Amino acid sequence: AQTVTQSQPEMSVQEAETVTLSCTYDTSESDYYLFWYKQPPSRQMILVIRQEAYKQQNATENRFSVNFQKAAKSFSLKISDSQLGDAAMYFCAYRKGDSNYQLIWGAGTKLIIKP
Amino acid sequence: NAGVTQTPKFQVLKTGQSMTLQCAQDMNHNSMYWYRQDPGMGLRLIYYSASEGTTDKGEVPNGYNVSRLNKREFSLRLESAAPSQTSVYFCASTRDPLTGELFFGEGSRLTVL
């Protein structure tokens, strides 16, 4: 069965600095999708970034980028120039390429931004 | 700009009571989901609906029922609430289930005493 592990329950970073959140996953599939979602204190979850496993190029969305290491089954999220609004729970999630609904979620990492 | 709307936001029940969580989306999405979120765990899928009139069990369906009333609305019912169902419940929808971009409601915190 697929699993997603986020080994850092909590991380903190100084405002304007860079932080990396870790995610590893276990799968025997070759075709899949990986996601990072952000859940701010208001609780509404929003998509931060998405990576297709067949793409070698790491996804980037403004200050957010991923380091996707397929062989190592690692999918870390880098946040550059951290801002106070980045404070949230961050969840890593996995979906099989042929699945139309089953997302497997990590337990989350709480990111604290120090002013 | 409503997106996904859930009601109620908070509810306290006694063991054995029943209740329905309501969810509505105004984005014309076919696919809708109900998840629960417990401390220290990722989201777990309760039920899924690919389209109006269809529903499928997810990872943790026991103790729940769902109704896809129409394209907009997807309700979750607890027939006989148990303390183990104390959780935060999220409804979500998506235009394309394969791309994975889910749009979430703000959540409903349910406490069962």
mmCIF file of C-alpha atoms in Angstrom:
data_model
loop_
_atom_site.group_PDB
_atom_site.id
_atom_site.type_symbol
_atom_site.label_atom_id
_atom_site.label_comp_id
_atom_site.label_asym_id
_atom_site.label_seq_id
_atom_site.Cartn_x
_atom_site.Cartn_y
_atom_site.Cartn_z
ATOM 1 C CA ALA A 1 0.000 0.000 0.000
ATOM 2 C CA GLN A 2 1.123 3.510 -0.713
ATOM 3 C CA THR A 3 2.207 5.622 2.235
ATOM 4 C CA VAL A 4 3.295 9.235 2.630
ATOM 5 C CA THR A 5 5.610 10.287 5.456
ATOM 6 C CA GLN A 6 6.336 13.773 6.684
ATOM 7 C CA SER A 7 9.031 13.372 9.315
ATOM 8 C CA GLN A 8 8.976 16.951 10.609
ATOM 9 C CA PRO A 9 5.914 17.639 12.794
ATOM 10 C CA GLU A 10 7.005 21.259 13.166
ATOM 11 C CA MET A 11 9.484 23.615 11.521
ATOM 12 C CA SER A 12 10.321 27.245 12.170
ATOM 13 C CA VAL A 13 12.076 29.806 10.018
ATOM 14 C CA GLN A 14 12.995 33.441 10.273
ATOM 15 C CA GLU A 15 11.013 35.765 8.051
ATOM 16 C CA ALA A 16 12.716 36.279 4.660
ATOM 17 C CA GLU A 17 14.782 33.114 4.980
ATOM 18 C CA THR A 18 14.405 29.791 3.156
ATOM 19 C CA VAL A 19 12.940 26.618 4.612
ATOM 20 C CA THR A 20 12.590 23.090 3.243
ATOM 21 C CA LEU A 21 9.833 20.697 4.274
ATOM 22 C CA SER A 22 10.458 16.994 3.759
ATOM 23 C CA CYS A 23 8.176 14.335 2.327
ATOM 24 C CA THR A 24 8.878 10.741 1.404
ATOM 25 C CA TYR A 25 6.493 8.235 -0.083
ATOM 26 C CA ASP A 26 6.365 4.560 -0.772
ATOM 27 C CA THR A 27 4.974 3.191 -3.992
ATOM 28 C CA SER A 28 5.654 0.554 -6.604
ATOM 29 C CA GLU A 29 3.898 2.573 -9.283
ATOM 30 C CA SER A 30 5.728 4.491 -12.007
ATOM 31 C CA ASP A 31 2.914 6.858 -12.930
ATOM 32 C CA TYR A 32 1.657 9.121 -10.163
ATOM 33 C CA TYR A 33 1.176 12.675 -8.976
ATOM 34 C CA LEU A 34 2.499 14.452 -5.903
ATOM 35 C CA PHE A 35 1.081 17.535 -4.233
ATOM 36 C CA TRP A 36 1.743 20.024 -1.485
ATOM 37 C CA TYR A 37 -1.275 21.599 0.155
ATOM 38 C CA LYS A 38 -1.309 24.451 2.650
ATOM 39 C CA GLN A 39 -3.785 24.725 5.509
ATOM 40 C CA PRO A 40 -3.644 28.153 7.197
ATOM 41 C CA PRO A 41 -5.233 28.731 10.600
ATOM 42 C CA SER A 42 -8.540 29.517 8.852
ATOM 43 C CA ARG A 43 -8.526 25.760 8.022
ATOM 44 C CA GLN A 44 -9.341 25.995 4.315
ATOM 45 C CA MET A 45 -6.853 23.816 2.439
ATOM 46 C CA ILE A 46 -5.356 25.163 -0.767
ATOM 47 C CA LEU A 47 -3.069 23.639 -3.384
ATOM 48 C CA VAL A 48 0.479 24.995 -3.335
ATOM 49 C CA ILE A 49 2.225 22.971 -6.006
ATOM 50 C CA ARG A 50 1.881 19.783 -8.042
ATOM 51 C CA GLN A 51 4.416 17.428 -9.644
ATOM 52 C CA GLU A 52 3.801 14.730 -12.252
ATOM 53 C CA ALA A 53 6.124 11.769 -11.733
ATOM 54 C CA TYR A 54 6.960 11.482 -15.421
ATOM 55 C CA LYS A 55 8.339 15.022 -15.488
ATOM 56 C CA GLN A 56 12.009 15.305 -14.592
ATOM 57 C CA GLN A 57 11.846 19.056 -14.169
ATOM 58 C CA ASN A 58 11.010 20.208 -10.663
ATOM 59 C CA ALA A 59 7.805 22.214 -10.358
ATOM 60 C CA THR A 60 7.986 25.855 -9.323
ATOM 61 C CA GLU A 61 5.304 28.330 -8.301
ATOM 62 C CA ASN A 62 6.731 31.748 -7.443
ATOM 63 C CA ARG A 63 8.514 31.368 -4.071
ATOM 64 C CA PHE A 64 7.578 27.692 -3.808
ATOM 65 C CA SER A 65 9.569 24.951 -5.489
ATOM 66 C CA VAL A 66 10.002 21.225 -5.076
ATOM 67 C CA ASN A 67 12.977 18.905 -5.105
ATOM 68 C CA PHE A 68 11.593 15.720 -6.642
ATOM 69 C CA GLN A 69 13.907 12.721 -6.357
ATOM 70 C CA LYS A 70 12.010 9.852 -7.974
ATOM 71 C CA ALA A 71 14.540 7.125 -7.256
ATOM 72 C CA ALA A 72 14.743 8.151 -3.612
ATOM 73 C CA LYS A 73 10.949 8.645 -3.449
ATOM 74 C CA SER A 74 11.453 12.077 -1.975
ATOM 75 C CA PHE A 75 9.391 15.203 -2.613
ATOM 76 C CA SER A 76 10.497 18.188 -0.545
ATOM 77 C CA LEU A 77 9.017 21.679 -0.634
ATOM 78 C CA LYS A 78 11.275 24.729 -0.542
ATOM 79 C CA ILE A 79 9.833 28.072 0.447
ATOM 80 C CA SER A 80 12.071 31.026 -0.374
ATOM 81 C CA ASP A 81 11.853 34.486 1.185
ATOM 82 C CA SER A 82 9.455 33.217 3.855
ATOM 83 C CA GLN A 83 6.597 35.532 4.726
ATOM 84 C CA LEU A 84 4.325 35.715 7.759
ATOM 85 C CA GLY A 85 1.449 34.562 5.570
ATOM 86 C CA ASP A 86 3.273 31.289 4.915
ATOM 87 C CA ALA A 87 2.578 30.145 8.476
ATOM 88 C CA ALA A 88 0.349 27.085 8.152
ATOM 89 C CA MET A 89 0.171 23.317 8.182
ATOM 90 C CA TYR A 90 1.656 21.845 5.029
ATOM 91 C CA PHE A 91 0.501 18.481 3.756
ATOM 92 C CA CYS A 92 2.172 16.278 1.186
ATOM 93 C CA ALA A 93 -0.120 13.991 -0.833
ATOM 94 C CA TYR A 94 0.215 11.227 -3.421
ATOM 95 C CA ARG A 95 -2.112 10.000 -6.097
ATOM 96 C CA LYS A 96 -1.736 7.032 -8.409
ATOM 97 C CA GLY A 97 -1.858 7.937 -12.073
ATOM 98 C CA ASP A 98 -4.805 5.674 -12.750
ATOM 99 C CA SER A 99 -6.801 6.614 -9.677
ATOM 100 C CA ASN A 100 -9.594 9.106 -9.945
ATOM 101 C CA TYR A 101 -10.068 9.871 -6.297
ATOM 102 C CA GLN A 102 -7.682 8.256 -3.888
ATOM 103 C CA LEU A 103 -5.234 10.772 -2.466
ATOM 104 C CA ILE A 104 -2.876 9.479 0.228
ATOM 105 C CA TRP A 105 -1.942 12.207 2.695
ATOM 106 C CA GLY A 106 0.983 12.759 5.003
ATOM 107 C CA ALA A 107 0.392 13.805 8.618
ATOM 108 C CA GLY A 108 1.485 17.385 7.981
ATOM 109 C CA THR A 109 4.216 19.796 9.044
ATOM 110 C CA LYS A 110 3.425 22.904 11.029
ATOM 111 C CA LEU A 111 5.451 25.841 9.724
ATOM 112 C CA ILE A 112 6.115 28.739 12.079
ATOM 113 C CA ILE A 113 7.433 32.025 10.735
ATOM 114 C CA LYS A 114 9.435 34.128 13.191
ATOM 115 C CA PRO A 115 9.215 37.884 12.575
ATOM 116 C CA ASN B 1 -17.005 33.888 -4.716
ATOM 117 C CA ALA B 2 -18.351 31.128 -2.414
ATOM 118 C CA GLY B 3 -16.466 28.031 -3.710
ATOM 119 C CA VAL B 4 -17.218 25.131 -1.349
ATOM 120 C CA THR B 5 -19.568 25.861 1.534
ATOM 121 C CA GLN B 6 -20.035 23.553 4.513
ATOM 122 C CA THR B 7 -22.579 23.734 7.286
ATOM 123 C CA PRO B 8 -22.558 23.649 10.223
ATOM 124 C CA LYS B 9 -19.061 24.822 11.179
ATOM 125 C CA PHE B 10 -19.355 23.456 14.711
ATOM 126 C CA GLN B 11 -21.570 20.784 16.241
ATOM 127 C CA VAL B 12 -21.697 18.924 19.523
ATOM 128 C CA LEU B 13 -23.602 15.650 19.638
ATOM 129 C CA LYS B 14 -24.325 13.024 22.240
ATOM 130 C CA THR B 15 -23.510 9.404 21.508
ATOM 131 C CA GLY B 16 -26.266 7.865 19.439
ATOM 132 C CA GLN B 17 -27.604 11.100 17.987
ATOM 133 C CA SER B 18 -27.756 11.627 14.256
ATOM 134 C CA MET B 19 -26.845 14.584 12.128
ATOM 135 C CA THR B 20 -26.134 15.616 8.553
ATOM 136 C CA LEU B 21 -23.249 17.737 7.331
ATOM 137 C CA GLN B 22 -24.147 19.757 4.281
ATOM 138 C CA CYS B 23 -21.806 20.680 1.457
ATOM 139 C CA ALA B 24 -22.436 22.747 -1.645
ATOM 140 C CA GLN B 25 -20.117 23.944 -4.407
ATOM 141 C CA ASP B 26 -20.802 26.565 -7.034
ATOM 142 C CA MET B 27 -17.930 25.723 -9.422
ATOM 143 C CA ASN B 28 -19.849 23.208 -11.536
ATOM 144 C CA HIS B 29 -17.518 20.408 -10.456
ATOM 145 C CA ASN B 30 -18.503 16.797 -11.061
ATOM 146 C CA SER B 31 -16.363 15.216 -8.354
ATOM 147 C CA MET B 32 -16.959 15.754 -4.655
ATOM 148 C CA TYR B 33 -15.387 14.261 -1.535
ATOM 149 C CA TRP B 34 -15.802 13.963 2.199
ATOM 150 C CA TYR B 35 -12.660 13.712 4.331
ATOM 151 C CA ARG B 36 -12.012 13.600 8.035
ATOM 152 C CA GLN B 37 -8.956 15.114 9.701
ATOM 153 C CA ASP B 38 -7.676 13.838 13.035
ATOM 154 C CA PRO B 39 -4.701 15.154 15.036
ATOM 155 C CA GLY B 40 -1.362 13.796 13.859
ATOM 156 C CA MET B 41 -2.881 12.162 10.805
ATOM 157 C CA GLY B 42 -3.391 13.116 7.224
ATOM 158 C CA LEU B 43 -6.800 13.496 5.689
ATOM 159 C CA ARG B 44 -8.708 10.260 5.270
ATOM 160 C CA LEU B 45 -11.311 9.807 2.591
ATOM 161 C CA ILE B 46 -14.761 8.829 3.822
ATOM 162 C CA TYR B 47 -16.789 8.874 0.606
ATOM 163 C CA TYR B 48 -16.421 10.102 -2.912
ATOM 164 C CA SER B 49 -18.884 11.054 -5.646
ATOM 165 C CA ALA B 50 -17.764 11.143 -9.267
ATOM 166 C CA SER B 51 -21.022 12.650 -10.470
ATOM 167 C CA GLU B 52 -24.636 13.213 -9.536
ATOM 168 C CA GLY B 53 -26.204 9.936 -8.519
ATOM 169 C CA THR B 54 -22.976 8.033 -7.879
ATOM 170 C CA THR B 55 -21.059 7.484 -4.655
ATOM 171 C CA ASP B 56 -18.122 5.300 -3.645
ATOM 172 C CA LYS B 57 -16.628 4.304 -0.326
ATOM 173 C CA GLY B 58 -13.274 5.667 0.629
ATOM 174 C CA GLU B 59 -10.819 4.560 3.276
ATOM 175 C CA VAL B 60 -13.048 5.014 6.364
ATOM 176 C CA PRO B 61 -16.753 4.760 5.384
ATOM 177 C CA ASN B 62 -18.070 2.834 8.393
ATOM 178 C CA GLY B 63 -20.654 4.781 10.388
ATOM 179 C CA TYR B 64 -21.364 7.244 7.581
ATOM 180 C CA ASN B 65 -23.768 7.606 4.694
ATOM 181 C CA VAL B 66 -23.749 10.112 1.874
ATOM 182 C CA SER B 67 -26.159 11.566 -0.633
ATOM 183 C CA ARG B 68 -25.275 13.328 -3.846
ATOM 184 C CA LEU B 69 -28.467 15.296 -4.103
ATOM 185 C CA ASN B 70 -27.565 17.078 -7.314
ATOM 186 C CA LYS B 71 -24.425 18.359 -8.975
ATOM 187 C CA ARG B 72 -23.946 21.084 -6.361
ATOM 188 C CA GLU B 73 -24.683 19.264 -3.117
ATOM 189 C CA PHE B 74 -23.076 16.327 -1.329
ATOM 190 C CA SER B 75 -24.194 15.578 2.216
ATOM 191 C CA LEU B 76 -22.651 13.356 4.885
ATOM 192 C CA ARG B 77 -24.863 11.694 7.486
ATOM 193 C CA LEU B 78 -23.971 10.162 10.815
ATOM 194 C CA GLU B 79 -26.860 7.887 11.746
ATOM 195 C CA SER B 80 -25.723 7.045 15.279
ATOM 196 C CA ALA B 81 -22.781 9.163 16.329
ATOM 197 C CA ALA B 82 -19.918 7.637 18.297
ATOM 198 C CA PRO B 83 -17.049 9.352 20.169
ATOM 199 C CA SER B 84 -14.649 7.928 17.544
ATOM 200 C CA GLN B 85 -16.335 10.198 15.015
ATOM 201 C CA THR B 86 -15.126 13.306 16.830
ATOM 202 C CA SER B 87 -13.123 15.002 14.120
ATOM 203 C CA VAL B 88 -12.924 17.864 11.674
ATOM 204 C CA TYR B 89 -14.748 17.086 8.458
ATOM 205 C CA PHE B 90 -13.871 18.585 5.111
ATOM 206 C CA CYS B 91 -15.821 18.614 1.923
ATOM 207 C CA ALA B 92 -13.916 19.101 -1.318
ATOM 208 C CA SER B 93 -14.594 19.215 -5.035
ATOM 209 C CA THR B 94 -12.628 19.162 -8.247
ATOM 210 C CA ARG B 95 -13.194 19.709 -11.928
ATOM 211 C CA ASP B 96 -10.623 17.059 -12.858
ATOM 212 C CA PRO B 97 -9.954 14.279 -10.325
ATOM 213 C CA LEU B 98 -6.786 13.212 -12.112
ATOM 214 C CA THR B 99 -5.014 16.556 -11.734
ATOM 215 C CA GLY B 100 -5.658 16.496 -8.023
ATOM 216 C CA GLU B 101 -6.448 20.162 -7.469
ATOM 217 C CA LEU B 102 -9.098 19.885 -4.820
ATOM 218 C CA PHE B 103 -11.053 22.894 -3.600
ATOM 219 C CA PHE B 104 -11.935 22.602 0.058
ATOM 220 C CA GLY B 105 -14.566 23.965 2.364
ATOM 221 C CA GLU B 106 -13.615 25.539 5.686
ATOM 222 C CA GLY B 107 -14.369 22.390 7.633
ATOM 223 C CA SER B 108 -16.885 21.290 10.241
ATOM 224 C CA ARG B 109 -15.699 20.513 13.761
ATOM 225 C CA LEU B 110 -17.796 17.727 15.252
ATOM 226 C CA THR B 111 -17.570 16.635 18.870
ATOM 227 C CA VAL B 112 -19.374 13.508 20.034
ATOM 228 C CA LEU B 113 -19.716 13.194 23.785
#
